[in-house]
Amino acid sequence: MNQEESMIPAGYEASPAEIQSVIIEWVRATEAFHRRYAKITEVINTLQATARRQPAADKARLRRLVTLRQHMSDVLMTLLMDMTGQKSGRSAQPSKPGQLRSHACLLDELNREIDAELTSVTTVAQA
């Protein structure tokens, strides 16, 4: 092994305050994501009960919500596996510390998508 290869490259070291900020951001996004998952499950259950009584109910909306909930499950499992460094059937690389922020951003983006979908369901249900 060359001496160059054995040297660890000097990189940016995050301060404890920055690390705490990233962790808090990730925790908030994750908690919000879990609340929305529970809400979307509640809406799906309501729509499924309505669909049994009224077969003409909006099945496309129900399919969209079920697909969104499955996507949420997939994303959460992927992020959790990524953070723990576990390998799935594919070769996976464990998370680098800086990926917590990108995970939080991804969850925030999904939260906005879920909110938009739940708002449209609520609006239609009230009409």
Coordinates of N, CA, C and O in Angstrom, one line a residue:
M1 N 0.8 -1.2 0.0 CA 0.0 0.0 0.0 C 0.9 1.2 0.0 O 1.8 1.3 0.8
N2 N 0.6 2.2 -0.9 CA 1.4 3.4 -0.9 C 1.1 4.2 0.3 O 0.0 4.2 0.9
Q3 N 2.1 5.1 0.6 CA 1.9 6.0 1.7 C 0.7 7.0 1.4 O -0.1 7.3 2.3
E4 N 0.5 7.3 0.2 CA -0.6 8.2 -0.2 C -1.9 7.6 0.1 O -2.9 8.2 0.5
E5 N -2.0 6.3 -0.2 CA -3.3 5.6 0.0 C -3.6 5.4 1.5 O -4.8 5.3 1.8
S6 N -2.6 5.3 2.3 CA -2.9 5.1 3.7 C -3.2 6.4 4.5 O -3.7 6.3 5.6
M7 N -3.0 7.5 3.8 CA -3.3 8.8 4.5 C -4.8 9.0 4.4 O -5.4 8.8 3.4
I8 N -5.4 9.4 5.5 CA -6.8 9.8 5.6 C -7.0 11.2 5.1 O -6.3 12.1 5.7
P9 N -7.8 11.4 4.1 CA -7.9 12.8 3.6 C -8.6 13.7 4.7 O -9.5 13.3 5.4
A10 N -8.0 14.9 4.8 CA -8.6 15.9 5.8 C -9.9 16.4 5.2 O -9.9 16.7 4.0
G11 N -10.9 16.4 6.0 CA -12.2 16.9 5.5 C -12.8 17.9 6.5 O -12.2 18.1 7.6
Y12 N -13.9 18.3 6.2 CA -14.7 19.2 7.1 C -15.2 18.4 8.3 O -15.8 17.4 8.1
E13 N -15.0 19.0 9.4 CA -15.5 18.4 10.7 C -16.7 19.3 11.2 O -16.4 20.5 11.4
A14 N -17.8 18.7 11.3 CA -19.0 19.5 11.7 C -18.9 19.8 13.2 O -18.4 18.9 14.0
S15 N -19.3 20.9 13.6 CA -19.3 21.3 15.0 C -20.4 20.6 15.7 O -21.4 20.2 15.1
P16 N -20.3 20.4 17.1 CA -21.4 19.8 17.8 C -22.8 20.5 17.6 O -23.8 19.8 17.5
A17 N -22.8 21.8 17.5 CA -24.0 22.5 17.2 C -24.6 22.2 15.9 O -25.8 22.1 15.7
E18 N -23.7 22.1 14.9 CA -24.2 21.7 13.5 C -24.8 20.3 13.5 O -25.8 20.0 12.9
I19 N -24.1 19.4 14.2 CA -24.6 18.0 14.3 C -25.9 18.0 15.0 O -26.9 17.3 14.5
Q20 N -26.1 18.7 16.1 CA -27.3 18.7 16.8 C -28.4 19.3 15.9 O -29.5 18.8 15.9
S21 N -28.1 20.3 15.2 CA -29.1 21.0 14.3 C -29.6 20.0 13.2 O -30.8 19.9 13.0
V22 N -28.7 19.2 12.7 CA -29.1 18.2 11.6 C -29.9 17.1 12.2 O -30.9 16.7 11.7
I23 N -29.5 16.7 13.4 CA -30.3 15.6 14.1 C -31.7 16.1 14.4 O -32.7 15.4 14.2
I24 N -31.8 17.3 14.9 CA -33.1 17.8 15.3 C -34.0 18.0 14.0 O -35.2 17.7 14.0
E25 N -33.4 18.5 12.9 CA -34.1 18.6 11.7 C -34.6 17.2 11.2 O -35.7 17.1 10.8
W26 N -33.8 16.2 11.3 CA -34.1 14.9 10.9 C -35.3 14.3 11.8 O -36.2 13.7 11.3
V27 N -35.2 14.5 13.1 CA -36.2 14.0 14.0 C -37.5 14.7 13.7 O -38.6 14.0 13.6
R28 N -37.5 16.0 13.5 CA -38.8 16.7 13.2 C -39.4 16.2 11.9 O -40.6 15.9 11.8
A29 N -38.6 16.0 10.9 CA -39.1 15.5 9.6 C -39.6 14.1 9.7 O -40.7 13.7 9.2
T30 N -39.0 13.3 10.5 CA -39.4 11.9 10.7 C -40.7 11.8 11.5 O -41.6 11.1 11.2
E31 N -40.8 12.6 12.6 CA -42.0 12.6 13.3 C -43.2 13.1 12.5 O -44.3 12.5 12.6
A32 N -43.0 14.1 11.7 CA -44.1 14.6 10.8 C -44.5 13.6 9.8 O -45.6 13.4 9.5
F33 N -43.5 12.9 9.3 CA -43.7 11.8 8.3 C -44.6 10.7 9.0 O -45.5 10.2 8.4
H34 N -44.3 10.3 10.2 CA -45.0 9.3 10.9 C -46.5 9.7 11.1 O -47.4 9.0 11.0
R35 N -46.7 11.0 11.5 CA -48.0 11.5 11.7 C -48.8 11.5 10.4 O -50.0 11.1 10.4
R36 N -48.2 11.8 9.3 CA -48.9 11.8 8.0 C -49.2 10.4 7.6 O -50.2 10.1 7.0
Y37 N -48.3 9.5 7.9 CA -48.5 8.0 7.6 C -49.8 7.6 8.3 O -50.6 6.9 7.7
A38 N -49.9 7.9 9.6 CA -51.1 7.5 10.4 C -52.3 8.2 9.8 O -53.4 7.5 9.6
K39 N -52.2 9.4 9.4 CA -53.4 10.1 8.8 C -53.8 9.5 7.5 O -55.0 9.3 7.2
I40 N -52.8 9.2 6.6 CA -53.1 8.6 5.3 C -53.8 7.2 5.5 O -54.7 6.9 4.8
T41 N -53.3 6.5 6.5 CA -53.9 5.2 6.8 C -55.3 5.3 7.2 O -56.2 4.6 6.8
E42 N -55.6 6.3 8.0 CA -57.0 6.6 8.5 C -57.9 7.0 7.3 O -59.0 6.5 7.2
V43 N -57.4 7.8 6.4 CA -58.2 8.2 5.3 C -58.4 7.0 4.4 O -59.5 6.8 3.8
I44 N -57.4 6.2 4.2 CA -57.6 5.0 3.3 C -58.6 4.1 3.9 O -59.5 3.6 3.2
N45 N -58.6 3.8 5.2 CA -59.6 3.0 5.9 C -61.0 3.5 5.7 O -61.9 2.8 5.5
T46 N -61.1 4.9 5.9 CA -62.4 5.5 5.7 C -62.9 5.3 4.2 O -64.1 5.0 4.0
L47 N -62.0 5.5 3.3 CA -62.4 5.4 1.9 C -62.8 3.9 1.5 O -63.7 3.7 0.7
Q48 N -62.0 3.0 2.1 CA -62.3 1.6 1.9 C -63.7 1.2 2.4 O -64.5 0.5 1.8
A49 N -64.0 1.7 3.6 CA -65.3 1.5 4.2 C -66.4 2.1 3.4 O -67.5 1.4 3.1
T50 N -66.2 3.3 2.9 CA -67.2 3.9 2.0 C -67.3 3.2 0.7 O -68.4 3.0 0.2
A51 N -66.2 2.7 0.2 CA -66.3 2.0 -1.1 C -67.1 0.7 -1.0 O -67.7 0.3 -2.0
R52 N -67.1 0.1 0.2 CA -67.9 -1.1 0.4 C -69.4 -0.8 0.3 O -70.2 -1.6 -0.2
R53 N -69.7 0.3 0.9 CA -71.1 0.7 0.9 C -71.6 1.3 -0.4 O -72.7 1.2 -0.8
Q54 N -70.7 2.1 -1.0 CA -71.0 2.8 -2.2 C -70.0 2.4 -3.3 O -68.9 3.0 -3.4
P55 N -70.3 1.3 -4.1 CA -69.3 0.8 -5.0 C -68.8 1.9 -6.0 O -67.7 1.7 -6.6
A56 N -69.6 2.9 -6.2 CA -69.2 4.0 -7.2 C -68.3 5.0 -6.6 O -68.0 6.0 -7.3
A57 N -67.8 4.8 -5.4 CA -66.9 5.7 -4.8 C -65.6 5.9 -5.6 O -65.3 5.0 -6.4
D58 N -64.9 6.9 -5.4 CA -63.7 7.2 -6.2 C -62.6 6.3 -5.9 O -61.8 6.5 -5.0
K59 N -62.5 5.2 -6.7 CA -61.5 4.1 -6.5 C -60.2 4.6 -6.9 O -59.1 4.1 -6.4
A60 N -60.1 5.5 -7.9 CA -58.8 6.0 -8.4 C -58.1 6.8 -7.2 O -56.9 6.6 -7.1
R61 N -58.9 7.6 -6.5 CA -58.3 8.3 -5.4 C -57.7 7.3 -4.3 O -56.7 7.5 -3.8
L62 N -58.5 6.3 -4.0 CA -58.1 5.3 -3.1 C -56.8 4.6 -3.5 O -55.9 4.4 -2.7
R63 N -56.8 4.2 -4.8 CA -55.6 3.6 -5.4 C -54.4 4.5 -5.2 O -53.3 4.1 -4.9
R64 N -54.6 5.8 -5.5 CA -53.5 6.8 -5.4 C -53.0 6.9 -3.9 O -51.8 6.9 -3.7
L65 N -53.9 6.9 -3.0 CA -53.5 7.0 -1.6 C -52.8 5.7 -1.1 O -51.8 5.8 -0.4
V66 N -53.3 4.6 -1.6 CA -52.6 3.3 -1.2 C -51.2 3.3 -1.8 O -50.2 2.9 -1.2
T67 N -51.1 3.7 -3.1 CA -49.7 3.8 -3.7 C -48.8 4.7 -3.0 O -47.6 4.4 -2.7
L68 N -49.3 5.9 -2.6 CA -48.5 6.9 -1.8 C -48.1 6.3 -0.5 O -46.9 6.4 -0.1
R69 N -49.0 5.6 0.2 CA -48.6 5.0 1.5 C -47.5 3.9 1.3 O -46.6 3.9 2.1
Q70 N -47.6 3.2 0.2 CA -46.6 2.1 0.0 C -45.3 2.8 -0.3 O -44.2 2.4 0.1
H71 N -45.3 3.9 -1.1 CA -44.1 4.7 -1.4 C -43.5 5.2 -0.1 O -42.3 5.2 0.1
M72 N -44.3 5.7 0.8 CA -43.9 6.2 2.1 C -43.2 5.1 2.9 O -42.1 5.3 3.4
S73 N -43.8 3.9 2.9 CA -43.2 2.8 3.6 C -41.8 2.4 3.0 O -40.8 2.2 3.7
D74 N -41.8 2.4 1.7 CA -40.5 2.1 1.0 C -39.4 3.1 1.3 O -38.3 2.7 1.6
V75 N -39.8 4.3 1.3 CA -38.8 5.4 1.5 C -38.3 5.3 3.0 O -37.1 5.3 3.2
L76 N -39.2 5.1 3.9 CA -38.8 5.0 5.3 C -37.9 3.8 5.6 O -36.9 4.0 6.2
M77 N -38.2 2.7 5.0 CA -37.4 1.5 5.2 C -36.0 1.7 4.5 O -35.0 1.3 5.1
T78 N -36.0 2.3 3.4 CA -34.7 2.6 2.7 C -33.9 3.5 3.5 O -32.7 3.2 3.7
L79 N -34.4 4.6 4.1 CA -33.7 5.5 4.9 C -33.2 4.8 6.2 O -32.0 5.0 6.6
L80 N -34.0 4.0 6.8 CA -33.6 3.4 8.0 C -32.5 2.4 7.8 O -31.5 2.3 8.5
M81 N -32.6 1.6 6.7 CA -31.6 0.7 6.4 C -30.3 1.4 6.0 O -29.2 1.0 6.4
D82 N -30.4 2.5 5.3 CA -29.3 3.3 4.9 C -28.5 3.8 6.2 O -27.3 3.8 6.3
M83 N -29.3 4.3 7.1 CA -28.7 4.8 8.3 C -28.0 3.8 9.2 O -27.0 4.1 9.9
T84 N -28.6 2.6 9.2 CA -28.0 1.5 10.1 C -26.9 0.8 9.4 O -26.2 0.0 10.0
G85 N -26.8 1.0 8.0 CA -25.7 0.4 7.3 C -26.0 -1.0 6.9 O -25.2 -1.8 6.4
Q86 N -27.3 -1.5 7.1 CA -27.6 -2.8 6.8 C -27.7 -2.9 5.2 O -28.0 -2.0 4.6
K87 N -27.4 -4.1 4.8 CA -27.5 -4.3 3.3 C -28.7 -5.0 3.0 O -29.1 -6.0 3.6
S88 N -29.3 -4.6 1.9 CA -30.5 -5.2 1.3 C -30.0 -6.3 0.3 O -28.8 -6.6 0.3
G89 N -30.9 -6.8 -0.5 CA -30.5 -7.7 -1.6 C -29.4 -7.1 -2.5 O -28.6 -7.8 -3.1
R90 N -29.5 -5.8 -2.7 CA -28.5 -5.1 -3.5 C -27.3 -4.7 -2.6 O -27.4 -4.6 -1.4
S91 N -26.2 -4.4 -3.2 CA -25.1 -3.9 -2.4 C -25.4 -2.4 -2.0 O -25.7 -1.6 -2.9
A92 N -25.4 -2.2 -0.7 CA -25.7 -0.9 -0.2 C -24.5 -0.3 0.5 O -23.8 -1.0 1.1
Q93 N -24.4 1.0 0.4 CA -23.4 1.7 1.2 C -24.0 2.3 2.4 O -25.1 2.9 2.3
P94 N -23.4 2.3 3.5 CA -23.9 2.9 4.7 C -23.9 4.4 4.6 O -23.1 5.0 3.8
S95 N -24.8 5.1 5.3 CA -24.9 6.5 5.2 C -23.6 7.2 5.7 O -23.0 6.7 6.6
K96 N -23.4 8.3 5.1 CA -22.3 9.2 5.6 C -23.0 10.2 6.5 O -24.2 10.4 6.3
P97 N -22.3 10.7 7.5 CA -23.0 11.6 8.4 C -23.8 12.8 7.7 O -24.8 13.2 8.2
G98 N -23.3 13.3 6.6 CA -24.0 14.4 6.0 C -25.3 14.0 5.3 O -26.0 14.9 4.9
Q99 N -25.5 12.7 5.2 CA -26.8 12.3 4.5 C -28.0 12.5 5.4 O -29.1 12.4 4.9
L100 N -27.9 12.7 6.7 CA -29.0 12.9 7.5 C -29.8 14.1 7.0 O -31.0 14.1 7.0
R101 N -29.1 15.2 6.6 CA -29.8 16.4 6.1 C -30.5 16.1 4.9 O -31.7 16.5 4.7
S102 N -29.9 15.3 3.9 CA -30.6 15.0 2.7 C -31.8 14.1 3.0 O -32.9 14.2 2.3
H103 N -31.7 13.2 4.0 CA -32.9 12.4 4.4 C -34.0 13.2 4.9 O -35.1 13.0 4.5
A104 N -33.7 14.2 5.7 CA -34.7 15.1 6.3 C -35.3 15.9 5.1 O -36.6 16.1 5.1
C105 N -34.5 16.4 4.2 CA -35.1 17.1 3.0 C -36.0 16.2 2.2 O -37.1 16.7 1.8
L106 N -35.7 15.0 2.0 CA -36.5 14.0 1.3 C -37.8 13.8 2.0 O -38.9 13.8 1.4
L107 N -37.8 13.6 3.3 CA -39.0 13.4 4.1 C -39.8 14.7 4.1 O -41.1 14.6 4.0
D108 N -39.2 15.9 4.2 CA -40.0 17.1 4.1 C -40.7 17.2 2.7 O -41.9 17.6 2.6
E109 N -40.0 16.8 1.7 CA -40.6 16.9 0.3 C -41.8 15.9 0.2 O -42.9 16.2 -0.3
L110 N -41.6 14.7 0.8 CA -42.7 13.7 0.8 C -43.9 14.2 1.6 O -45.1 14.0 1.3
N111 N -43.6 14.9 2.8 CA -44.6 15.4 3.6 C -45.5 16.5 2.9 O -46.7 16.5 3.0
R112 N -44.8 17.3 2.1 CA -45.6 18.3 1.2 C -46.5 17.6 0.2 O -47.7 17.9 0.0
E113 N -46.0 16.5 -0.4 CA -46.8 15.7 -1.4 C -48.0 15.1 -0.7 O -49.1 15.1 -1.2
I114 N -47.7 14.5 0.5 CA -48.8 13.9 1.3 C -49.9 14.9 1.7 O -51.1 14.7 1.6
D115 N -49.4 16.1 2.2 CA -50.3 17.1 2.6 C -51.2 17.5 1.4 O -52.4 17.7 1.5
A116 N -50.6 17.7 0.2 CA -51.4 18.0 -1.0 C -52.4 17.0 -1.3 O -53.6 17.3 -1.6
E117 N -52.1 15.7 -1.2 CA -53.0 14.7 -1.5 C -54.1 14.6 -0.4 O -55.3 14.5 -0.7
L118 N -53.7 14.7 0.9 CA -54.7 14.7 1.9 C -55.7 15.9 1.9 O -56.9 15.8 2.2
T119 N -55.2 17.0 1.5 CA -56.0 18.2 1.3 C -57.0 18.0 0.2 O -58.2 18.4 0.4
S120 N -56.6 17.4 -0.9 CA -57.6 17.1 -2.0 C -58.6 16.1 -1.5 O -59.8 16.3 -1.9
V121 N -58.3 15.2 -0.7 CA -59.2 14.2 -0.2 C -60.2 14.8 0.7 O -61.4 14.6 0.6
T122 N -59.7 15.7 1.6 CA -60.6 16.4 2.6 C -61.5 17.3 1.8 O -62.7 17.4 2.2
T123 N -61.0 18.0 0.8 CA -61.8 19.0 0.1 C -63.0 18.2 -0.6 O -64.1 18.6 -0.6
V124 N -62.7 17.1 -1.3 CA -63.7 16.3 -2.0 C -64.7 15.7 -1.0 O -65.9 15.7 -1.3
A125 N -64.2 15.2 0.1 CA -65.1 14.7 1.1 C -66.1 15.7 1.7 O -67.2 15.4 2.0
Q126 N -65.6 17.0 1.8 CA -66.5 18.0 2.4 C -67.5 18.5 1.3 O -68.5 19.0 1.7
A127 N -67.2 18.3 0.1 CA -68.1 18.8 -1.0 C -69.4 18.0 -1.1 O -69.8 17.1 -0.5

